[in-house]
C-alpha cells in the first residue's frame, strides 16, 4: 500500500518534504501534483525507480522521459542551452512548459532520447514540487499519470477528465510507493512542448500557456 503524505499547497511542511526526500533517495516511485497534470515520478538518479516508471507507463527505452528542475541555472547542468533557448526559457519559467534540449552527460541514458541525445526539462510553477526539488537536490522524473487511465477498462466507468482526487488516488495507489496529497483536484491540461534543440525553436505541442510561448518565438 502506498504511503500518503499530506502537504500544504502553499507552505509545505519541511519535515514531510524531508521524509519524501528520503523515500525517493531509496528508490521510491510517487504520484504527485504539478502545475499541469498529476505525474508519476522518482529521483532522476535512482535507476531502478526510473525503470519502474517506464514499466508503469509501458514505455520502451527509446522513449525519453521528462524531468523537473528547480531553476534555469539548474537546467544548464543537465542540458546545453543556447542563447536563443536561454532567452525563451527565462521569459517563461517557472510555468507549464516542457523544453526539449540537447542533454549533457549528467542525464542518464535511460531518460534521454537515445537517437537525438536530447531530453525534456520543466521548471514547474508549483510550490510543493519546488520545495521537494530543493530538498532532494536532484531532478525528479515527471510523466503524466492520467495517460495511464486512457486505456479502455471495463472495470472503470468514469472518464479520466471527470475523476476526482480520491478516484485518481484509488486507481493509481497499487502502482506507486508514495502519494503526495496537497488537496488539489487533478487537472488534465498538459504542458506546452517547445523544441529548442536547433537554432529555430519549434512548438511541438500546444498546451497550457502556449499563447505566451508563441509570443516569444
XYZ file of C-alpha atoms in Angstrom:
217
model
C 0.000 0.000 0.000
C 1.316 3.443 -0.912
C 2.189 5.916 1.831
C 0.162 9.121 1.632
C 1.885 12.381 2.544
C -0.417 15.348 3.128
C 1.414 18.533 2.165
C 0.160 22.103 2.491
C -0.017 23.526 -1.066
C 1.271 26.997 -0.139
C 3.509 26.231 2.838
C 4.866 22.663 2.537
C 5.875 21.207 5.904
C 9.657 20.804 5.879
C 9.562 17.595 7.927
C 7.290 15.864 5.431
C 9.306 17.149 2.499
C 12.400 15.600 4.111
C 10.563 12.300 4.618
C 9.572 12.198 0.940
C 13.135 13.162 0.009
C 14.444 10.152 1.964
C 11.972 7.776 0.335
C 12.895 8.993 -3.157
C 16.593 8.515 -2.440
C 15.780 4.921 -1.500
C 14.193 4.355 -4.913
C 10.509 5.111 -4.295
C 8.087 5.943 -7.113
C 5.437 8.561 -6.379
C 2.195 10.052 -7.651
C 2.288 13.817 -7.189
C 0.634 17.050 -8.398
C 2.360 19.542 -10.685
C 1.255 22.832 -12.216
C -0.204 20.827 -15.116
C -1.286 17.216 -14.509
C -0.691 14.707 -11.733
C 2.533 12.896 -12.522
C 4.330 9.632 -11.864
C 7.885 10.371 -10.774
C 11.067 9.428 -8.944
C 14.624 10.604 -8.352
C 16.343 11.043 -11.731
C 19.404 9.198 -10.428
C 17.535 6.193 -8.986
C 17.935 3.768 -11.899
C 15.656 1.055 -10.540
C 12.915 3.633 -9.883
C 13.239 5.077 -13.404
C 12.906 1.555 -14.778
C 9.734 1.084 -12.699
C 8.285 4.325 -14.053
C 8.878 3.030 -17.571
C 7.178 -0.250 -16.665
C 4.194 1.544 -15.136
C 3.774 3.692 -18.243
C 4.700 0.803 -20.554
C 7.323 2.938 -22.242
C 10.092 1.478 -24.374
C 13.646 2.567 -23.578
C 13.780 4.671 -26.745
C 11.015 6.943 -25.417
C 12.527 9.882 -23.478
C 11.255 10.898 -20.050
C 10.733 14.479 -18.918
C 12.134 15.648 -15.597
C 11.693 18.669 -13.342
C 14.410 21.106 -12.256
C 14.076 23.894 -9.662
C 15.569 26.731 -11.737
C 17.035 27.813 -15.050
C 20.576 27.626 -13.649
C 19.904 24.004 -12.691
C 18.627 23.248 -16.200
C 22.015 24.289 -17.599
C 23.608 21.464 -15.602
C 21.631 18.852 -17.500
C 21.245 20.440 -20.941
C 23.128 22.612 -23.387
C 21.239 25.912 -23.522
C 21.835 28.223 -26.490
C 21.409 31.983 -26.290
C 18.071 31.726 -28.108
C 16.890 28.939 -25.804
C 18.002 30.878 -22.736
C 16.043 33.971 -23.783
C 12.857 31.980 -24.341
C 13.180 29.929 -21.182
C 13.991 32.896 -18.974
C 10.796 34.596 -20.112
C 8.564 31.573 -19.500
C 9.741 29.739 -16.384
C 8.559 28.732 -13.932
C 5.493 27.587 -15.789
C 3.684 24.862 -17.762
C 6.379 24.338 -20.379
C 8.478 21.354 -21.405
C 11.724 22.249 -23.178
C 13.451 19.746 -25.456
C 17.193 20.356 -25.239
C 20.494 18.598 -26.045
C 21.398 16.503 -22.995
C 24.666 16.700 -21.061
C 26.459 13.612 -19.752
C 24.676 14.027 -16.404
C 21.378 12.893 -17.923
C 21.096 9.099 -17.574
C 20.748 7.252 -20.884
C 17.610 5.601 -19.546
C 15.945 9.026 -19.512
C 17.095 10.729 -22.718
C 16.242 10.111 -26.352
C 18.949 7.645 -27.488
C 18.962 8.736 -31.128
C 18.858 12.502 -30.698
C 20.665 12.652 -27.319
C 18.018 15.100 -26.145
C 15.972 15.442 -23.001
C 12.772 17.148 -21.862
C 13.041 19.509 -18.892
C 10.468 21.528 -16.934
C 10.669 24.151 -14.184
C 7.204 23.940 -12.599
C 5.273 26.802 -11.084
C 4.244 24.650 -8.133
C 5.351 25.331 -4.555
C 5.348 21.726 -3.323
C 7.274 20.500 -6.381
C 9.897 23.212 -5.985
C 10.272 22.510 -2.254
C 10.838 18.833 -2.966
C 13.320 19.553 -5.752
C 15.322 21.865 -3.496
C 15.350 19.298 -0.712
C 16.246 16.315 -2.898
C 18.984 18.109 -4.808
C 18.294 16.014 -7.919
C 15.788 16.427 -10.734
C 12.524 14.471 -10.493
C 11.033 12.405 -13.306
C 7.643 13.744 -14.430
C 5.428 11.679 -16.704
C 1.681 12.256 -16.883
C -0.357 9.938 -14.663
C -3.661 10.480 -16.451
C -2.416 8.776 -19.616
C -2.491 5.545 -17.631
C -6.250 5.914 -17.487
C -6.878 6.481 -21.170
C -6.940 2.765 -21.986
C -10.285 1.018 -22.244
C -11.143 -0.669 -18.977
C -14.403 -2.493 -18.386
C -13.958 -2.003 -14.640
C -13.658 1.772 -14.867
C -16.705 3.737 -15.947
C -15.520 7.282 -15.232
C -13.891 9.471 -17.848
C -10.337 10.458 -16.728
C -11.240 14.107 -17.194
C -14.074 13.741 -14.670
C -12.118 11.923 -11.972
C -11.822 13.390 -8.508
C -8.635 13.344 -6.480
C -9.911 10.421 -4.395
C -10.735 8.406 -7.514
C -7.336 9.119 -9.017
C -5.557 8.075 -5.818
C -7.600 4.874 -5.524
C -6.913 3.988 -9.127
C -3.131 4.506 -9.057
C -2.347 3.610 -5.435
C -1.355 -0.001 -6.263
C 1.226 1.195 -8.805
C 3.278 3.582 -6.660
C 5.030 3.742 -3.266
C 4.100 7.316 -2.319
C 1.170 9.633 -2.958
C 1.632 13.366 -2.410
C -1.659 14.941 -1.371
C -1.856 18.745 -1.468
C -5.638 18.758 -1.569
C -5.621 19.828 -5.222
C -8.110 18.286 -7.611
C -6.498 16.704 -10.681
C -6.385 18.647 -13.912
C -5.819 17.253 -17.377
C -4.308 20.259 -19.122
C -0.891 19.294 -20.420
C 2.239 21.400 -20.783
C 3.277 23.199 -23.948
C 6.290 21.486 -25.536
C 8.995 23.618 -27.166
C 11.823 22.034 -29.152
C 14.894 24.210 -28.529
C 17.485 21.821 -29.943
C 18.002 23.801 -33.151
C 18.569 27.464 -33.956
C 14.907 27.912 -34.806
C 12.585 26.966 -31.913
C 9.572 24.799 -32.723
C 6.327 24.406 -30.788
C 5.736 20.647 -30.744
C 2.540 20.697 -28.696
C 0.111 23.433 -27.700
C -0.784 23.080 -24.034
C -1.160 25.443 -21.116
C 0.376 28.851 -21.798
C 1.024 28.243 -25.483
C -0.013 31.770 -26.440
C 2.675 33.257 -24.167
C 5.260 30.887 -25.613
C 4.249 31.730 -29.169
C 4.821 35.419 -28.476
C 8.489 34.738 -27.606
C 9.240 32.549 -30.642
